[in-house]
XYZ file of C-alpha atoms in Angstrom:
709
model
C -0.672 40.318 19.699
C 1.631 38.468 17.312
C 5.335 39.106 17.697
C 7.787 39.543 14.869
C 8.599 36.402 12.868
C 12.412 36.088 12.432
C 11.834 34.776 8.907
C 10.242 38.122 8.038
C 13.101 40.335 9.160
C 13.481 41.454 5.527
C 10.277 43.500 5.877
C 12.284 46.365 7.371
C 13.928 46.872 3.971
C 10.683 46.959 1.962
C 10.062 50.205 0.105
C 7.850 49.360 -2.898
C 4.750 47.345 -2.117
C 1.935 46.120 -4.369
C -1.415 45.525 -2.665
C -3.996 43.403 -4.458
C -7.564 43.770 -3.205
C -9.993 40.974 -4.024
C -13.668 41.361 -4.870
C -14.608 39.442 -1.710
C -12.790 42.094 0.357
C -14.399 45.183 -1.149
C -17.946 43.799 -1.365
C -20.423 42.559 1.203
C -22.280 39.274 1.002
C -25.193 41.027 -0.729
C -22.895 42.278 -3.501
C -22.859 45.894 -2.392
C -19.608 47.715 -1.662
C -18.142 47.262 1.820
C -17.465 50.949 2.378
C -16.003 50.476 5.851
C -13.374 47.988 4.666
C -12.488 50.082 1.615
C -12.158 53.158 3.821
C -9.887 51.315 6.284
C -7.771 50.098 3.363
C -7.394 53.625 2.006
C -6.366 54.891 5.442
C -3.636 52.232 5.652
C -2.401 53.172 2.162
C -2.416 56.862 3.116
C -0.324 56.139 6.241
C 2.163 54.063 4.247
C 2.389 56.781 1.598
C 3.129 59.350 4.330
C 5.872 57.108 5.755
C 7.679 57.012 2.412
C 6.515 53.659 1.079
C 5.812 53.414 -2.655
C 2.340 51.869 -2.795
C 0.762 50.377 -5.916
C -2.735 48.899 -5.835
C -4.397 46.251 -7.967
C -8.130 46.128 -7.410
C -10.883 43.763 -8.421
C -14.571 44.495 -8.105
C -15.421 46.492 -11.243
C -17.611 43.727 -12.707
C -19.412 43.266 -9.390
C -20.048 46.992 -8.986
C -21.265 47.253 -12.578
C -23.558 44.255 -12.238
C -25.143 45.784 -9.136
C -25.769 49.081 -10.943
C -27.081 47.492 -14.140
C -29.438 45.195 -12.272
C -30.910 48.189 -10.516
C -31.172 50.153 -13.785
C -32.801 47.192 -15.508
C -35.293 46.861 -12.673
C -36.213 50.562 -12.841
C -36.759 50.423 -16.608
C -38.731 47.153 -16.636
C -42.480 46.785 -16.705
C -44.297 44.283 -14.549
C -44.709 42.040 -17.605
C -40.976 42.204 -18.297
C -40.232 41.041 -14.772
C -42.384 37.931 -15.282
C -40.151 36.769 -18.128
C -36.932 34.754 -17.594
C -34.088 37.157 -16.843
C -30.929 36.837 -18.925
C -27.545 37.130 -17.239
C -25.965 40.524 -17.749
C -23.010 40.770 -20.131
C -19.756 40.729 -18.141
C -18.006 43.252 -20.376
C -20.871 45.722 -20.030
C -20.768 45.250 -16.253
C -17.026 45.945 -16.296
C -17.456 49.120 -18.363
C -20.058 50.517 -15.966
C -18.286 49.337 -12.811
C -14.806 50.639 -13.605
C -15.818 54.292 -13.452
C -17.899 53.788 -10.315
C -15.204 51.897 -8.476
C -12.514 54.397 -9.392
C -14.762 57.307 -8.417
C -15.084 55.768 -4.953
C -11.316 55.318 -4.550
C -10.732 58.862 -5.798
C -13.261 60.318 -3.352
C -11.826 58.425 -0.352
C -8.217 59.248 -1.167
C -9.111 62.901 -1.768
C -10.606 63.051 1.717
C -7.259 61.744 2.996
C -5.305 64.321 0.957
C -3.836 61.635 -1.319
C -3.883 61.590 -5.125
C -4.683 58.395 -7.021
C -4.630 57.358 -10.676
C -6.302 54.658 -12.748
C -4.407 52.330 -15.069
C -6.494 49.865 -17.102
C -4.553 47.083 -18.799
C -5.362 44.008 -20.879
C -3.558 40.748 -21.331
C -2.554 41.551 -24.888
C -0.855 44.807 -23.816
C 1.968 42.852 -22.224
C 2.871 41.218 -25.526
C 4.327 44.590 -26.520
C 7.771 45.309 -25.035
C 7.329 49.038 -25.730
C 4.132 49.008 -23.700
C 5.912 47.413 -20.758
C 8.653 50.023 -20.919
C 6.191 52.937 -21.092
C 4.151 51.398 -18.252
C 7.198 51.261 -15.969
C 8.059 54.883 -16.800
C 4.520 56.046 -16.031
C 4.427 54.235 -12.712
C 7.836 55.603 -11.717
C 6.619 59.145 -12.459
C 3.447 58.649 -10.427
C 5.320 57.211 -7.457
C 7.810 60.065 -7.537
C 4.834 62.441 -7.217
C 3.445 60.356 -4.294
C 0.429 59.357 -6.410
C -1.153 55.931 -5.819
C -1.398 53.962 -9.107
C -4.508 51.756 -9.109
C -4.454 48.914 -11.649
C -7.366 46.875 -12.930
C -7.749 44.493 -15.839
C -9.795 46.240 -18.520
C -12.429 43.544 -18.780
C -14.641 45.835 -20.877
C -12.355 45.460 -23.927
C -10.506 42.273 -22.989
C -9.935 39.818 -25.827
C -10.816 36.857 -23.650
C -14.268 35.319 -24.143
C -15.771 36.496 -20.861
C -14.287 37.934 -17.701
C -15.192 34.866 -15.664
C -14.578 32.055 -18.143
C -11.254 32.379 -19.998
C -8.100 31.621 -18.006
C -5.553 31.832 -20.795
C -2.887 34.408 -21.593
C -0.019 36.181 -19.849
C -2.299 36.913 -16.924
C -5.813 35.618 -16.406
C -7.219 37.520 -13.429
C -6.243 40.345 -11.104
C -4.279 37.993 -8.821
C -2.007 36.947 -11.687
C -1.920 40.589 -12.868
C -0.627 41.566 -9.412
C 2.040 38.863 -9.601
C 3.069 40.007 -13.098
C 3.236 43.665 -12.029
C 5.326 42.760 -8.979
C 7.941 41.364 -11.338
C 7.640 44.091 -14.000
C 7.782 46.969 -11.515
C 10.445 45.355 -9.311
C 8.371 45.463 -6.132
C 9.896 44.573 -2.776
C 6.696 42.924 -1.544
C 3.325 41.755 -2.854
C 0.371 41.547 -0.454
C -2.715 39.625 -1.629
C -5.723 40.551 0.511
C -8.309 37.816 0.884
C -11.479 37.120 2.863
C -9.631 34.549 5.031
C -6.562 34.843 7.267
C -4.218 33.138 4.809
C -3.584 29.810 3.115
C -4.970 26.826 5.022
C -4.202 23.142 4.683
C -7.809 22.653 3.577
C -11.027 24.654 3.254
C -10.916 27.223 6.113
C -14.429 26.269 7.216
C -13.277 22.745 8.118
C -12.098 22.416 11.760
C -9.177 20.201 10.745
C -7.731 22.879 8.443
C -4.747 24.771 9.842
C -3.208 27.990 8.627
C 0.180 27.719 6.917
C 2.363 30.638 7.999
C 5.218 29.896 5.585
C 4.471 28.095 2.305
C 7.077 25.555 1.225
C 6.118 23.964 -2.077
C 7.989 20.727 -1.417
C 6.010 20.228 1.790
C 2.628 21.848 1.239
C 1.795 21.464 -2.456
C 0.544 17.882 -2.124
C -1.047 18.434 1.308
C -3.350 21.345 0.465
C -6.993 20.756 -0.447
C -8.610 23.803 -2.027
C -12.247 24.657 -1.444
C -14.575 26.602 -3.720
C -13.345 29.586 -5.665
C -14.191 33.120 -4.598
C -17.882 33.695 -3.945
C -17.843 36.743 -6.243
C -14.601 36.973 -8.212
C -13.035 34.596 -10.647
C -10.002 33.820 -8.489
C -10.136 32.279 -5.061
C -7.253 30.778 -3.090
C -6.050 28.624 -5.991
C -5.464 31.743 -8.108
C -3.721 33.503 -5.209
C -1.343 30.597 -4.634
C -0.501 30.499 -8.356
C 0.147 34.251 -8.408
C 2.170 34.076 -5.188
C 4.256 31.193 -6.538
C 4.915 33.134 -9.755
C 6.058 36.280 -7.950
C 8.048 34.545 -5.197
C 9.759 32.343 -7.765
C 10.963 35.558 -9.380
C 12.363 36.829 -6.068
C 9.390 38.928 -4.872
C 8.178 37.942 -1.363
C 4.405 37.540 -1.140
C 2.023 37.494 1.837
C -1.582 36.313 1.557
C -3.560 37.723 4.467
C -7.011 38.945 5.493
C -8.371 42.158 4.058
C -10.957 42.218 6.846
C -8.355 43.276 9.430
C -8.116 47.065 9.391
C -4.369 46.910 10.183
C -3.343 43.829 8.205
C -0.916 45.590 5.825
C 0.737 47.478 8.681
C 1.170 44.213 10.618
C 2.703 42.522 7.572
C 5.251 45.329 7.194
C 6.075 45.107 10.897
C 7.097 41.502 10.291
C 4.299 39.998 12.370
C 3.486 36.331 11.899
C 0.148 36.789 10.164
C -1.110 35.373 6.894
C 0.959 33.081 4.674
C 4.429 34.023 3.465
C 5.785 32.884 0.072
C 9.554 33.316 -0.285
C 12.028 31.859 -2.755
C 14.313 30.765 0.092
C 11.576 29.268 2.271
C 12.654 25.700 1.473
C 16.129 26.497 2.816
C 14.879 27.698 6.171
C 15.324 25.093 8.874
C 11.923 23.824 9.963
C 11.170 23.750 13.673
C 12.052 20.440 15.330
C 9.515 21.108 18.082
C 6.123 19.474 18.004
C 3.408 21.791 16.813
C 1.122 23.240 19.446
C -1.773 21.347 17.870
C 0.116 18.067 18.259
C 0.954 18.960 21.870
C -2.729 19.580 22.635
C -3.782 16.262 21.076
C -1.076 14.453 23.074
C -2.192 16.178 26.285
C -5.769 15.020 25.690
C -4.635 11.421 25.110
C -2.554 11.484 28.292
C -5.434 13.003 30.273
C -7.679 10.103 29.292
C -5.067 7.666 30.593
C -4.818 9.727 33.791
C -8.586 9.558 34.274
C -8.432 5.782 33.960
C -6.188 5.511 37.035
C -7.552 4.885 40.484
C -7.936 7.753 42.930
C -4.973 6.487 44.951
C -2.762 6.328 41.850
C -3.594 9.923 40.914
C -2.953 10.982 44.510
C 0.471 9.311 44.441
C 1.456 11.338 41.356
C 0.838 14.566 43.299
C 2.878 13.332 46.275
C 5.699 12.453 43.870
C 5.531 15.933 42.330
C 5.709 17.576 45.774
C 8.697 15.412 46.724
C 10.440 16.183 43.418
C 10.046 19.936 43.908
C 11.632 19.800 47.364
C 14.424 17.522 46.164
C 15.305 19.928 43.361
C 14.829 23.191 45.286
C 18.450 24.332 44.914
C 18.389 23.811 41.132
C 15.015 25.565 40.818
C 16.186 28.563 42.850
C 19.389 28.787 40.804
C 17.455 28.978 37.542
C 14.998 31.455 39.052
C 17.852 33.707 40.213
C 19.229 33.682 36.653
C 15.829 34.852 35.367
C 15.667 37.589 38.004
C 19.150 38.865 37.127
C 18.289 38.936 33.419
C 15.005 40.748 34.104
C 16.725 43.389 36.232
C 19.434 43.884 33.621
C 16.744 44.282 30.943
C 15.068 47.006 33.009
C 11.778 45.233 33.743
C 9.351 46.925 36.129
C 9.759 46.220 39.841
C 6.274 44.664 40.051
C 7.143 42.151 37.321
C 10.439 41.212 38.970
C 8.539 40.753 42.224
C 6.073 38.344 40.609
C 8.980 36.517 38.976
C 10.779 35.863 42.270
C 10.451 32.541 44.107
C 11.035 33.796 47.646
C 12.660 31.654 50.373
C 10.148 29.106 51.599
C 8.064 29.301 48.409
C 8.987 25.815 47.173
C 8.125 24.308 50.573
C 4.831 26.227 50.539
C 4.015 24.962 47.049
C 4.833 21.373 48.019
C 2.590 21.677 51.083
C -0.272 22.978 48.920
C 0.151 20.059 46.508
C -0.025 17.535 49.359
C -3.139 19.276 50.686
C -4.652 19.007 47.222
C -3.742 15.310 47.003
C -5.485 14.579 50.314
C -8.723 16.220 49.228
C -11.654 14.101 48.092
C -11.271 12.809 44.530
C -13.153 15.280 42.299
C -13.459 13.032 39.222
C -16.560 10.874 38.591
C -18.295 12.169 41.711
C -22.024 11.434 41.515
C -23.736 14.813 41.793
C -27.269 13.577 41.180
C -28.898 10.140 40.849
C -32.480 9.611 39.783
C -34.520 6.594 38.775
C -36.465 8.030 35.863
C -38.349 4.779 35.123
C -38.413 1.201 36.363
C -34.832 -0.002 36.164
C -33.675 3.148 34.294
C -31.229 5.190 36.385
C -29.933 8.646 35.466
C -26.665 9.888 37.012
C -25.003 13.290 36.745
C -21.276 13.068 37.447
C -18.267 15.370 37.557
C -15.892 15.175 34.604
C -12.640 16.886 33.464
C -12.963 19.735 30.972
C -10.335 18.307 28.596
C -7.310 20.413 27.652
C -6.493 23.716 29.359
C -4.321 26.499 27.954
C -2.710 28.724 30.567
C -1.040 31.913 29.343
C 0.903 33.594 32.122
C 3.448 36.350 32.635
C 6.225 36.087 35.242
C 4.742 34.003 38.126
C 6.632 30.668 37.818
C 4.778 29.571 40.964
C 1.584 29.703 38.892
C 3.000 26.911 36.719
C 3.285 24.626 39.745
C -0.188 25.397 41.064
C -1.851 24.978 37.689
C 0.008 21.762 36.862
C -0.984 20.184 40.180
C -4.615 21.195 39.698
C -4.592 19.758 36.173
C -3.323 16.427 37.502
C -5.891 16.368 40.317
C -8.769 17.244 37.968
C -7.694 14.853 35.197
C -7.129 17.557 32.585
C -4.432 17.891 29.938
C -2.477 21.133 30.047
C -0.603 23.503 27.749
C 1.509 26.224 29.369
C 2.687 29.375 27.601
C 4.871 31.408 29.922
C 6.595 34.722 29.446
C 10.151 34.844 28.160
C 11.240 36.621 31.347
C 10.637 33.358 33.297
C 11.903 30.945 30.640
C 14.576 29.235 32.759
C 12.330 28.961 35.832
C 9.450 27.563 33.802
C 11.671 25.087 31.970
C 13.165 23.557 35.121
C 9.809 23.449 36.930
C 8.166 21.789 33.930
C 10.972 19.218 33.741
C 10.809 18.396 37.462
C 7.020 17.985 37.379
C 6.762 15.940 34.163
C 9.582 13.636 35.293
C 7.370 12.703 38.252
C 4.484 11.646 35.987
C 4.502 7.850 35.430
C 4.986 6.337 31.986
C 1.504 4.799 31.902
C 0.143 8.369 31.816
C 2.899 10.109 29.865
C 4.890 13.289 30.421
C 3.061 14.929 27.498
C 0.108 15.393 29.870
C 1.638 18.826 30.558
C 3.160 20.635 27.598
C 5.337 23.735 27.859
C 5.132 25.785 24.660
C 8.635 27.015 23.880
C 8.381 27.339 20.090
C 7.872 30.599 18.223
C 4.118 29.973 18.188
C 2.479 33.147 19.371
C -0.499 33.592 21.635
C -2.625 34.503 18.608
C -1.885 31.081 17.059
C -2.695 29.230 20.276
C -6.027 31.013 20.606
C -7.177 29.624 17.242
C -7.007 26.005 18.434
C -10.639 25.838 19.539
C -10.892 22.272 18.212
C -8.361 20.908 20.729
C -8.317 23.427 23.617
C -11.360 23.646 25.897
C -10.551 26.536 28.247
C -8.072 29.430 28.303
C -6.917 30.858 31.628
C -4.776 34.016 31.335
C -2.600 35.012 34.283
C -0.937 38.375 33.853
C -1.432 42.035 33.114
C -4.673 43.794 32.344
C -3.508 44.174 28.742
C -2.761 40.459 28.315
C -6.098 39.313 29.738
C -8.121 41.859 27.744
C -6.380 40.950 24.487
C -6.962 37.234 25.015
C -10.651 37.736 25.783
C -11.044 39.715 22.572
C -9.073 37.290 20.384
C -10.500 33.799 20.778
C -13.622 31.664 20.439
C -12.385 29.437 23.274
C -14.028 30.158 26.658
C -11.791 32.359 28.843
C -11.696 32.189 32.634
C -10.001 35.000 34.510
C -10.014 38.657 35.391
C -8.577 41.700 33.646
C -8.258 43.964 36.730
C -7.672 43.600 40.433
C -8.922 46.954 41.741
C -9.610 45.871 45.329
C -11.058 48.175 48.009
C -10.961 48.378 51.791
C -13.707 50.521 53.338
C -13.152 51.741 56.927
C -16.508 52.571 58.508
C -16.846 55.178 61.253
C -17.577 52.376 63.737
C -14.432 50.409 62.865
C -11.947 49.130 65.416
C -9.068 51.281 64.173
C -6.350 48.958 65.473
C -7.929 46.154 63.459
C -8.343 48.490 60.488
C -4.632 49.329 60.616
C -3.624 45.654 60.576
C -6.000 44.875 57.694
C -4.931 47.852 55.578
C -1.209 47.185 56.046
C -1.599 43.489 55.228
C -3.816 44.212 52.190
C -1.321 46.687 50.711
C 2.144 45.704 51.930
C 2.154 41.893 52.170
C 2.406 41.415 48.361
C 1.709 44.665 46.459
C 2.007 43.018 43.016
C -0.763 40.500 43.734
C -4.164 40.923 42.130
C -5.829 40.784 45.567
C -3.775 43.626 47.041
C -5.665 46.747 48.132
C -5.547 49.531 45.548
C -8.118 51.966 47.020
C -8.732 52.812 50.669
C -12.198 54.271 51.274
C -12.709 56.023 54.615
C -15.871 57.324 56.268
C -15.816 61.144 56.238
C -16.165 61.318 60.061
C -12.689 59.774 60.386
C -10.983 62.582 58.448
C -8.098 64.151 60.378
C -8.494 61.755 63.308
C -5.308 60.536 65.029
C -6.239 56.923 64.251
C -6.473 57.562 60.490
C -3.290 59.644 60.580
C -1.584 56.669 62.239
C -2.705 54.304 59.435
C -1.555 56.689 56.711
C 1.769 57.232 58.474
C 2.285 53.461 58.716
C 1.660 53.152 54.967
C 4.127 55.946 54.215
C 6.709 54.412 56.545
C 6.370 51.126 54.647
C 7.199 52.955 51.419
C 3.668 53.275 50.028
C 3.033 56.230 47.706
C -0.366 57.623 48.624
C -2.604 59.357 46.084
C -6.017 60.824 46.720
C -9.412 61.425 45.256
C -10.880 64.934 44.976
C -12.291 65.017 48.539
C -9.228 63.506 50.214
C -6.972 65.844 48.239
C -8.594 68.861 49.876
C -8.375 67.324 53.348
C -5.044 65.482 53.256
C -3.163 67.234 50.464
C -1.839 64.073 48.767
C -1.365 64.204 44.961
C -4.509 63.436 42.964
C -4.837 59.942 41.465
C -5.091 59.724 37.675
C -8.124 57.467 37.994
C -10.098 55.563 40.614
C -10.062 52.489 38.345
C -6.338 51.910 38.692
C -4.418 48.758 39.586
C -1.022 49.941 40.846
C 0.438 46.454 41.435
C 3.108 48.191 43.522
C 3.591 50.101 46.770
C 0.965 52.731 45.946
C -2.711 53.260 46.675
C -5.516 55.796 46.444
C -7.354 57.230 49.466
C -10.807 58.815 49.309
C -13.483 59.868 51.802
C -17.116 58.764 51.425
C -20.305 59.793 53.205
C -21.404 56.351 54.409
C -21.470 52.642 53.577
C -23.885 53.181 50.687
C -21.529 55.733 49.150
C -18.705 53.223 49.532
C -20.782 50.537 47.803
C -21.667 52.907 44.957
C -17.993 53.869 44.564
C -16.943 50.192 44.390
C -19.600 49.394 41.795
C -18.542 52.370 39.681
C -14.775 52.023 39.832
C -14.054 48.497 41.020
C -13.361 45.336 39.052
C -15.657 42.896 40.913
C -12.614 41.099 42.319
C -12.322 41.421 46.132
C -13.600 44.140 48.461
C -13.595 44.476 52.248
C -15.456 46.397 54.958
C -13.972 47.093 58.406
C -16.718 47.830 60.925
C -18.233 46.848 64.273
C -21.729 47.757 63.097
C -23.592 44.583 62.076
C -26.060 46.509 59.907
C -23.227 48.204 57.984
C -21.554 44.830 57.525
C -24.776 43.205 56.318
C -25.431 46.022 53.817
C -21.906 45.755 52.458
C -21.909 41.952 52.190
C -25.330 41.814 50.541
C -24.897 44.656 48.078
C -21.276 44.608 46.874
C -21.339 42.587 43.653
C -17.812 41.189 43.675
C -16.420 37.678 43.435
C -15.220 37.874 47.059
C -16.605 40.224 49.739
C -14.987 40.307 53.201
C -15.991 41.561 56.643
C -13.051 42.524 58.868
C -10.556 40.505 56.808
C -7.753 41.508 54.449
C -8.329 41.330 50.702
C -5.168 39.166 50.581
C -7.310 36.370 52.023
C -8.838 35.983 48.536
C -6.590 33.083 47.602
C -7.156 29.443 46.705
C -4.744 28.125 49.331
C -6.279 30.260 52.099
C -9.750 29.165 50.989
C -8.663 25.547 51.478
C -8.690 24.768 47.751
C -5.121 23.483 47.904
C -4.125 25.643 44.937
C -5.731 27.899 42.383
C -5.447 28.464 38.645
C -6.460 32.075 39.112
C -9.299 34.284 40.259
C -12.328 34.694 38.025
C -14.508 37.792 38.042
C -16.889 36.303 35.487
C -20.312 34.976 36.377
C -20.392 31.810 34.291
C -18.911 28.461 35.383
C -16.593 29.659 38.171
C -16.175 32.826 40.246
C -13.538 33.925 42.744
C -10.461 31.751 43.453
C -10.706 28.777 41.089
C -9.544 25.391 42.341
C -10.280 21.867 41.178
C -14.051 22.352 40.926
C -13.591 25.179 38.433
C -11.749 22.800 36.085
C -14.577 20.288 35.937
C -17.738 19.956 33.914
C -20.483 17.338 34.093
C -21.739 14.450 32.039
C -24.729 12.126 32.281
C -24.910 8.346 32.571
C -28.090 6.445 31.823
C -28.091 2.843 33.063
C -30.756 0.311 32.179
C -30.762 -2.227 34.989
C -32.461 -5.375 33.665
C -31.631 -7.541 36.640
C -34.295 -10.165 35.923
C -32.608 -10.838 32.564
C -29.103 -10.736 33.991
C -28.244 -7.775 31.797
C -26.435 -4.554 32.756
C -26.407 -2.052 29.886
C -24.987 1.480 29.966
C -25.805 4.373 27.682
C -23.605 7.468 27.844
C -24.699 11.025 27.140
C -21.893 13.594 26.784
């Protein structure tokens, strides 16, 4: 999901890359080899080799592999009496000698399966004292690379002159991290990638919530700020050793990236210039740092402002919404001008028609949004509403009340009107808000954000609503689980699915809007025609637009159905069909029944009865909104009771599935989940609860509160 980092544009010129694999990457927690990760690594190397990259590997893990084998061998050859005696630690050099052959055999087997040749090069610290050795080493590596062979380096711990592989940190290099840094300089690499068991270099131990990943290391800024945790759980390095090796190589002009070896595509992403891991570059200190507040700082500020907002009276919060509505109407010409600039840029860039449609603020839209905000303001105050009150003991009262969630992150594509709706709901519900809009709506979002935040009084603060305009990517935002309480994605199926799969923060939303209209044989066909046309034509790009029209088989080839289909065609709708309808009507077959067109297109299919329609919806639908058109009460009851969707309608268009039409004032989106909120989500979906316990000691003149959060 990360986009290219402009500071990593040099990646396109990389040809020779050194990849260092740590022991923690190639082994599991129990010490055994992580065959899946090693296999994924070899596949990445094979792909890079095929694309013309010169790949050199430096691998750790020989001592660990050898120790595992020797422990097993010792166990097999020991008597019961031997096992009762204290067990001496195995000699590290012996472990290295046994492990080197086993580890290399594994690499050789995996690369052979991928039709790639590999070679082993064992080196010691003392070898590099000899200038002739260095020269011969470079010649050998050049020959191997010319033959497309992967050189695999490892420190020869079995015959190393240092005291023990895990104790002595002296010499020209002192572990495989520093060996990788040395080789990057000796072999004139274009890039060094250090694979770790974490995503990169953090400001502190990665397990601590306050630690944040550093995407670009600048010694003058970060050296004094970083707190290192424990060294590697299995190797002798750890992050301290990686930073030292990275500093050595980058100081010599070799860019270095420390990133996770657990991601099966991490090396590919690095070479694509994506903003992952931590980059070390000799010119990093010259790059102009961003003047924008970090997203983390924006989230903290939003939370602080939300607490001040909650402390206002209901009337004061209501007035803010009225001021926002007035400000939108007063600035309508400016807003429309900026929106038209976005539309022109989107059309020039060749964006899809459905996206341009969602981007457009149509005439009357600002007035409609302002009306919705005023409706929202006039609704009952949702904050601190007593939901339950119980006297649990004499004088001890328990209250359950409504409470804001905290800080919301909304990620949305196109749809500048979504910004207005979400901002107004955040104000009404007392939540802080971060907004990350698509670049296609940048000018619209910027002016709307400015108009809205200018209407927020100083005693609350305009930072209540933050618009993320920095280069921070969605992937970075989704890691802020310590300061963001809920993510609401508004956009394409791909966007929503990726967000759900990429964060520990709860996500509220839907990935698909495959909505159905079923016309029963008893339907009033004039009503059916009006419903179908509204559901498909009113706003085809909306998530509640009809995508599949299901028709009872008895209506096939009837004049009334022909009239509906003709009306759709006349309105410009491209009609596709399922297998049965294809034989009857002759329309082109649809690629899939589970298809959200988001445009003037739909699928038509015939079904045997209402139960067949229900089964079809359960199999191919998205649990969003589905409708039955019928005059048969039993058919309607079966449909309403059995269809397991967030919204189920009887003789009403699927377009009715909307927060404003439901009387919610506005909506942050439509949820197809089953936890917390479902269907159009208004203010109530942005609230949680908390408990108050009050000890009323009236006879003593005391009034003590205890809070449970």
